[in-house]
Amino acid sequence: MLTDGTKNIINSMKKFGVKRVSVVTSIGIGDSEKKAPWSFRLLMATVMRKTKADKNNQEQLFTSPDGPGHDLEYTIFRPGGLGFGPPTGVIYANLDKDGGGGEGGSVHRSDLASFLLDSVDIFSPKPFPYLRKTPGISSTLGTGWKKEKGGDFDAPTENQT
């Protein structure tokens, strides 16, 4: 279902000249499989194996050199868990040393939504630093992008925790 729907989105994007897309999958998908907790990996390998396969295929539409979305400006977000609540204004986008998906933790849906909008803002004066990358997303751990409320809310800063 995700793969088929994403193929339709890619085809429509190309038809209308849209270049940038954001996709939400999950920690444990693609090159982040070993980053997920063992209990989640077990769940994804058994009860959710069809969902896992669909999410992996969805990501490959962009990450595979012959994928139909490979030439688009994509960012694939991999949260470890989605929570409810007001936005905290804090997002960590975690990449491993090779630029692949890093650890992901819990993130409020409202924070993730804000980050998704930032990722497709083609009019921003600052380039989005995670194009063609697959960061693990968290509000609770990690290094990398930290959105801080205040004077320069959208600036990438180093995580000081």
Short mmCIF file of C-alpha atoms in Angstrom, two decimals:
data_model
loop_
_atom_site.label_atom_id
_atom_site.label_comp_id
_atom_site.label_asym_id
_atom_site.label_seq_id
_atom_site.Cartn_x
_atom_site.Cartn_y
_atom_site.Cartn_z
CA MET A 1 0.00 0.00 0.00
CA LEU A 2 2.74 2.51 0.95
CA THR A 3 4.86 1.56 -2.05
CA ASP A 4 1.98 1.87 -4.50
CA GLY A 5 0.80 5.17 -3.05
CA THR A 6 4.33 6.59 -3.09
CA LYS A 7 4.80 5.54 -6.72
CA ASN A 8 1.65 7.51 -7.56
CA ILE A 9 2.99 10.54 -5.68
CA ILE A 10 6.35 10.31 -7.49
CA ASN A 11 4.60 10.08 -10.87
CA SER A 12 2.44 13.12 -10.06
CA MET A 13 5.46 15.07 -8.81
CA LYS A 14 7.29 14.44 -12.06
CA LYS A 15 4.24 15.30 -14.14
CA PHE A 16 3.89 18.70 -12.41
CA GLY A 17 7.59 19.48 -11.92
CA VAL A 18 7.66 19.14 -8.12
CA LYS A 19 11.15 18.24 -6.90
CA ARG A 20 11.02 17.98 -3.09
CA VAL A 21 9.28 15.33 -1.00
CA SER A 22 9.36 14.13 2.60
CA VAL A 23 8.57 10.57 3.60
CA VAL A 24 8.00 9.15 7.09
CA THR A 25 8.88 5.50 7.59
CA SER A 26 10.27 4.14 10.87
CA ILE A 27 13.43 3.38 12.76
CA GLY A 28 14.38 -0.19 11.87
CA ILE A 29 13.74 0.30 8.15
CA GLY A 30 16.48 0.31 5.52
CA ASP A 31 20.00 0.81 6.84
CA SER A 32 18.64 1.61 10.32
CA GLU A 33 17.49 -1.95 11.05
CA LYS A 34 20.14 -2.53 13.73
CA LYS A 35 19.37 0.86 15.34
CA ALA A 36 15.93 -0.28 16.51
CA PRO A 37 15.49 -1.91 19.93
CA TRP A 38 15.60 -5.72 19.76
CA SER A 39 11.96 -6.00 20.84
CA PHE A 40 10.88 -3.75 17.96
CA ARG A 41 13.04 -5.70 15.50
CA LEU A 42 11.35 -8.90 16.67
CA LEU A 43 7.91 -7.35 16.21
CA MET A 44 8.82 -6.10 12.72
CA ALA A 45 10.22 -9.52 11.73
CA THR A 46 7.10 -11.39 12.81
CA VAL A 47 3.76 -9.67 13.31
CA MET A 48 4.59 -6.65 11.15
CA ARG A 49 6.74 -8.33 8.48
CA LYS A 50 4.44 -7.24 5.62
CA THR A 51 4.48 -3.64 6.85
CA LYS A 52 8.27 -3.77 7.18
CA ALA A 53 8.62 -5.08 3.61
CA ASP A 54 6.28 -2.36 2.33
CA LYS A 55 8.21 0.38 4.16
CA ASN A 56 11.54 -0.98 2.86
CA ASN A 57 10.17 -1.03 -0.70
CA GLN A 58 8.82 2.50 -0.22
CA GLU A 59 12.26 3.77 0.81
CA GLN A 60 13.93 2.00 -2.12
CA LEU A 61 11.81 4.04 -4.52
CA PHE A 62 14.15 6.89 -3.50
CA THR A 63 17.35 5.28 -2.25
CA SER A 64 17.89 2.71 -5.00
CA PRO A 65 19.91 4.09 -7.95
CA ASP A 66 17.22 2.84 -10.33
CA GLY A 67 14.28 3.93 -8.14
CA PRO A 68 11.77 6.25 -9.81
CA GLY A 69 12.23 8.87 -7.06
CA HIS A 70 16.03 8.73 -6.90
CA ASP A 71 16.40 12.01 -8.79
CA LEU A 72 14.03 13.90 -6.47
CA GLU A 73 15.08 15.97 -3.46
CA TYR A 74 13.81 13.54 -0.82
CA THR A 75 14.24 13.23 2.92
CA ILE A 76 13.15 10.02 4.60
CA PHE A 77 12.38 10.54 8.29
CA ARG A 78 12.59 7.58 10.66
CA PRO A 79 11.02 8.26 14.04
CA GLY A 80 11.35 5.65 16.77
CA GLY A 81 7.94 6.43 18.19
CA LEU A 82 5.23 9.06 17.79
CA GLY A 83 3.71 10.80 20.76
CA PHE A 84 0.91 13.26 21.34
CA GLY A 85 1.29 16.63 22.93
CA PRO A 86 2.09 20.22 22.19
CA PRO A 87 5.20 20.97 20.15
CA THR A 88 8.41 21.08 22.13
CA GLY A 89 10.32 22.89 19.40
CA VAL A 90 13.14 20.34 19.69
CA ILE A 91 14.04 17.86 16.96
CA TYR A 92 17.18 15.77 16.67
CA ALA A 93 17.92 14.39 13.21
CA ASN A 94 20.45 11.63 13.74
CA LEU A 95 22.74 10.27 11.07
CA ASP A 96 25.43 7.64 11.53
CA LYS A 97 29.05 8.35 10.60
CA ASP A 98 28.42 7.24 7.00
CA GLY A 99 25.43 9.56 6.60
CA GLY A 100 22.87 6.77 6.91
CA GLY A 101 20.01 6.53 9.37
CA GLY A 102 21.01 7.03 12.97
CA GLU A 103 19.13 6.30 16.15
CA GLY A 104 15.57 7.46 16.52
CA GLY A 105 13.51 8.00 19.62
CA SER A 106 10.13 9.36 20.54
CA VAL A 107 8.96 12.58 18.96
CA HIS A 108 5.69 14.46 19.22
CA ARG A 109 3.67 14.35 16.03
CA SER A 110 3.45 18.15 16.14
CA ASP A 111 7.26 18.48 16.18
CA LEU A 112 7.62 15.98 13.35
CA ALA A 113 5.01 17.86 11.30
CA SER A 114 6.95 21.10 11.75
CA PHE A 115 10.17 19.42 10.66
CA LEU A 116 8.45 17.88 7.63
CA LEU A 117 7.25 21.32 6.55
CA ASP A 118 10.76 22.71 6.99
CA SER A 119 12.12 19.96 4.75
CA VAL A 120 9.92 20.89 1.80
CA ASP A 121 10.25 24.68 2.16
CA ILE A 122 11.91 25.50 -1.15
CA PHE A 123 11.79 29.23 -0.38
CA SER A 124 13.85 29.05 2.81
CA PRO A 125 17.06 31.11 2.60
CA LYS A 126 18.88 28.25 4.35
CA PRO A 127 19.33 24.94 2.54
CA PHE A 128 17.75 21.98 4.32
CA PRO A 129 20.72 19.88 5.51
CA TYR A 130 19.08 16.44 5.20
CA LEU A 131 18.17 16.26 1.51
CA ARG A 132 18.73 12.77 0.12
CA LYS A 133 19.32 11.47 3.64
CA THR A 134 17.46 9.18 6.02
CA PRO A 135 17.80 10.56 9.55
CA GLY A 136 16.43 8.92 12.65
CA ILE A 137 14.20 11.49 14.34
CA SER A 138 13.85 12.14 18.05
CA SER A 139 13.00 14.78 20.60
CA THR A 140 14.74 12.83 23.35
CA LEU A 141 18.22 11.78 22.19
CA GLY A 142 20.88 12.13 19.56
CA THR A 143 23.13 14.61 17.86
CA GLY A 144 22.67 16.82 14.86
CA TRP A 145 19.85 19.22 14.10
CA LYS A 146 18.24 20.87 17.07
CA LYS A 147 15.41 23.31 16.52
CA GLU A 148 15.43 25.79 19.32
CA LYS A 149 12.73 28.34 19.96
CA GLY A 150 14.15 31.79 20.05
CA GLY A 151 16.12 34.15 17.88
CA ASP A 152 17.30 31.66 15.26
CA PHE A 153 14.69 28.92 15.60
CA ASP A 154 15.55 27.11 12.37
CA ALA A 155 19.33 27.02 12.75
CA PRO A 156 21.13 23.67 12.87
CA THR A 157 23.12 23.51 16.09
CA GLU A 158 25.08 20.84 17.85
CA ASN A 159 23.27 18.84 20.49
CA GLN A 160 24.82 19.75 23.81
CA THR A 161 23.28 16.92 25.83
#
